[in-house]
PDB file of C-alpha atoms in Angstrom:
ATOM      1  CA  MET H   1      -3.302  -0.342 -32.782  1.00  0.00           C
ATOM      2  CA  HIS H   2      -6.454   1.719 -33.219  1.00  0.00           C
ATOM      3  CA  THR H   3      -9.858   0.313 -32.326  1.00  0.00           C
ATOM      4  CA  SER H   4     -13.129   1.404 -33.859  1.00  0.00           C
ATOM      5  CA  ASP H   5     -14.720   2.353 -30.520  1.00  0.00           C
ATOM      6  CA  GLY H   6     -12.155   5.093 -29.869  1.00  0.00           C
ATOM      7  CA  GLY H   7     -10.626   3.259 -26.918  1.00  0.00           C
ATOM      8  CA  GLN H   8      -6.990   3.121 -26.088  1.00  0.00           C
ATOM      9  CA  GLN H   9      -4.940  -0.067 -26.447  1.00  0.00           C
ATOM     10  CA  HIS H  10      -1.905  -0.614 -24.237  1.00  0.00           C
ATOM     11  CA  PRO H  11       1.010  -2.816 -25.310  1.00  0.00           C
ATOM     12  CA  ILE H  12       0.905  -6.359 -23.921  1.00  0.00           C
ATOM     13  CA  GLY H  13       4.600  -6.069 -23.066  1.00  0.00           C
ATOM     14  CA  LEU H  14       3.750  -3.526 -20.382  1.00  0.00           C
ATOM     15  CA  TYR H  15       1.449  -6.035 -18.698  1.00  0.00           C
ATOM     16  CA  PHE H  16       4.086  -8.765 -18.870  1.00  0.00           C
ATOM     17  CA  LYS H  17       6.638  -6.443 -17.240  1.00  0.00           C
ATOM     18  CA  ILE H  18       4.202  -5.573 -14.454  1.00  0.00           C
ATOM     19  CA  TRP H  19       3.367  -9.261 -13.903  1.00  0.00           C
ATOM     20  CA  GLY H  20       7.077  -9.992 -13.662  1.00  0.00           C
ATOM     21  CA  LEU H  21       7.578  -7.150 -11.200  1.00  0.00           C
ATOM     22  CA  LEU H  22       4.634  -8.378  -9.120  1.00  0.00           C
ATOM     23  CA  PHE H  23       6.185 -11.848  -9.094  1.00  0.00           C
ATOM     24  CA  VAL H  24       9.534 -10.423  -7.917  1.00  0.00           C
ATOM     25  CA  LEU H  25       7.854  -8.351  -5.183  1.00  0.00           C
ATOM     26  CA  SER H  26       5.910 -11.426  -4.023  1.00  0.00           C
ATOM     27  CA  ALA H  27       9.113 -13.472  -3.950  1.00  0.00           C
ATOM     28  CA  LEU H  28      10.804 -10.756  -1.885  1.00  0.00           C
ATOM     29  CA  SER H  29       7.847 -10.737   0.484  1.00  0.00           C
ATOM     30  CA  TYR H  30       8.166 -14.499   0.977  1.00  0.00           C
ATOM     31  CA  MET H  31      11.924 -14.144   1.406  1.00  0.00           C
ATOM     32  CA  VAL H  32      11.301 -11.923   4.435  1.00  0.00           C
ATOM     33  CA  ASP H  33       9.719 -14.917   6.170  1.00  0.00           C
ATOM     34  CA  TYR H  34      12.258 -17.375   4.786  1.00  0.00           C
ATOM     35  CA  ALA H  35      15.162 -15.240   6.032  1.00  0.00           C
ATOM     36  CA  GLY H  36      13.689 -15.339   9.529  1.00  0.00           C
ATOM     37  CA  LEU H  37      13.528 -11.597  10.041  1.00  0.00           C
ATOM     38  CA  GLU H  38      11.690 -10.560  13.191  1.00  0.00           C
ATOM     39  CA  GLY H  39      10.144  -7.489  14.749  1.00  0.00           C
ATOM     40  CA  MET H  40       9.596  -4.134  13.121  1.00  0.00           C
ATOM     41  CA  LEU H  41      11.945  -4.841  10.208  1.00  0.00           C
ATOM     42  CA  ARG H  42       9.868  -7.858   9.179  1.00  0.00           C
ATOM     43  CA  TRP H  43       6.549  -6.032   9.321  1.00  0.00           C
ATOM     44  CA  THR H  44       7.934  -2.914   7.664  1.00  0.00           C
ATOM     45  CA  LEU H  45       9.246  -4.942   4.713  1.00  0.00           C
ATOM     46  CA  ILE H  46       6.052  -6.979   4.375  1.00  0.00           C
ATOM     47  CA  ILE H  47       3.871  -3.851   4.388  1.00  0.00           C
ATOM     48  CA  LEU H  48       6.222  -2.058   1.987  1.00  0.00           C
ATOM     49  CA  PHE H  49       6.062  -4.923  -0.529  1.00  0.00           C
ATOM     50  CA  MET H  50       2.283  -5.149  -0.088  1.00  0.00           C
ATOM     51  CA  LEU H  51       1.828  -1.423  -0.766  1.00  0.00           C
ATOM     52  CA  LEU H  52       4.126  -1.556  -3.798  1.00  0.00           C
ATOM     53  CA  LYS H  53       2.149  -4.457  -5.265  1.00  0.00           C
ATOM     54  CA  ALA H  54      -1.173  -2.732  -4.568  1.00  0.00           C
ATOM     55  CA  GLY H  55       0.107   0.472  -6.158  1.00  0.00           C
ATOM     56  CA  LEU H  56       1.208  -1.348  -9.298  1.00  0.00           C
ATOM     57  CA  ILE H  57      -2.110  -3.140  -9.594  1.00  0.00           C
ATOM     58  CA  VAL H  58      -4.084   0.069  -9.164  1.00  0.00           C
ATOM     59  CA  ALA H  59      -1.844   2.065 -11.511  1.00  0.00           C
ATOM     60  CA  VAL H  60      -1.643  -0.386 -14.396  1.00  0.00           C
ATOM     61  CA  PHE H  61      -4.385  -2.993 -14.216  1.00  0.00           C
ATOM     62  CA  MET H  62      -7.041  -0.543 -13.009  1.00  0.00           C
ATOM     63  CA  HIS H  63      -5.740   2.024 -15.547  1.00  0.00           C
ATOM     64  CA  MET H  64      -5.214   4.801 -12.981  1.00  0.00           C
ATOM     65  CA  MET H  65      -1.907   5.701 -14.628  1.00  0.00           C
ATOM     66  CA  TRP H  66      -3.805   6.992 -17.650  1.00  0.00           C
ATOM     67  CA  GLU H  67      -6.618   8.828 -15.829  1.00  0.00           C
ATOM     68  CA  ARG H  68      -7.003  12.554 -15.298  1.00  0.00           C
ATOM     69  CA  LEU H  69      -5.254  13.996 -12.280  1.00  0.00           C
ATOM     70  CA  ALA H  70      -8.549  15.138 -10.740  1.00  0.00           C
ATOM     71  CA  LEU H  71      -9.911  11.575 -10.802  1.00  0.00           C
ATOM     72  CA  ILE H  72      -6.707  10.229  -9.281  1.00  0.00           C
ATOM     73  CA  TYR H  73      -6.957  12.781  -6.466  1.00  0.00           C
ATOM     74  CA  ALA H  74     -10.640  11.981  -5.929  1.00  0.00           C
ATOM     75  CA  ILE H  75      -9.875   8.269  -5.537  1.00  0.00           C
ATOM     76  CA  LEU H  76      -6.552   8.335  -3.685  1.00  0.00           C
ATOM     77  CA  LEU H  77      -6.813  11.340  -1.336  1.00  0.00           C
ATOM     78  CA  PRO H  78      -9.712  10.126   0.884  1.00  0.00           C
ATOM     79  CA  PRO H  79      -7.972   6.832   1.841  1.00  0.00           C
ATOM     80  CA  LEU H  80      -4.744   8.760   2.393  1.00  0.00           C
ATOM     81  CA  ALA H  81      -6.547  11.201   4.685  1.00  0.00           C
ATOM     82  CA  LEU H  82      -8.029   8.257   6.598  1.00  0.00           C
ATOM     83  CA  LEU H  83      -4.576   6.734   7.033  1.00  0.00           C
ATOM     84  CA  VAL H  84      -3.276  10.012   8.452  1.00  0.00           C
ATOM     85  CA  LEU H  85      -6.197  10.188  10.871  1.00  0.00           C
ATOM     86  CA  VAL H  86      -5.665   6.570  11.945  1.00  0.00           C
ATOM     87  CA  ALA H  87      -1.984   7.322  12.588  1.00  0.00           C
ATOM     88  CA  LEU H  88      -2.933  10.359  14.687  1.00  0.00           C
ATOM     89  CA  MET H  89      -5.424   8.267  16.668  1.00  0.00           C
ATOM     90  CA  ALA H  90      -2.805   5.566  17.233  1.00  0.00           C
ATOM     91  CA  MET H  91      -0.376   8.136  18.632  1.00  0.00           C
ATOM     92  CA  GLU H  92      -3.094   9.572  20.851  1.00  0.00           C
ATOM     93  CA  SER H  93      -4.050   6.110  22.101  1.00  0.00           C
ATOM     94  CA  ASP H  94      -0.468   5.474  23.230  1.00  0.00           C
ATOM     95  CA  TYR H  95      -0.547   8.706  25.225  1.00  0.00           C
ATOM     96  CA  THR H  96      -3.933   7.843  26.733  1.00  0.00           C
ATOM     97  CA  GLN H  97      -2.811   4.327  27.675  1.00  0.00           C
ATOM     98  CA  LEU H  98       0.351   5.670  29.319  1.00  0.00           C
ATOM     99  CA  LEU H  99      -1.680   8.266  31.197  1.00  0.00           C
ATOM    100  CA  ARG H 100      -4.133   5.637  32.461  1.00  0.00           C
ATOM    101  CA  LEU H 101      -1.350   3.317  33.547  1.00  0.00           C
ATOM    102  CA  THR H 102       0.403   6.152  35.345  1.00  0.00           C
ATOM    103  CA  HIS H 103      -2.619   7.412  37.278  1.00  0.00           C
ATOM    104  CA  PHE H 104      -4.832   4.360  37.789  1.00  0.00           C
ATOM    105  CA  VAL H 105      -2.422   1.465  38.288  1.00  0.00           C
ATOM    106  CA  THR H 106      -0.091   3.156  40.764  1.00  0.00           C
ATOM    107  CA  GLY H 107      -3.022   4.487  42.773  1.00  0.00           C
ATOM    108  CA  ASN H 108      -2.005   8.178  42.657  1.00  0.00           C
TER     109      ASN H 108
END
């Protein structure tokens, strides 16, 4: 369907499929709690489902799937770089905590 303002119209069926997929991912996320999973498996699954849902929302409902590659890089690369830096800081903090416990708690 062509509009007079030159915009692009996406089929409504695509949105219904994405809504259905979001519903399934949400149900799977709730099933993690219902199944009684614990520890790292539980949190890994919950975060995985959360990231998948966020990615679908950004890609389809915020129309990132149809944007230029340069705009996608400009929006997605800075948060990705921050996540990498946070991961590096988390690894460094474990080393620092271990070092402090080794040298200050034992009295060496």
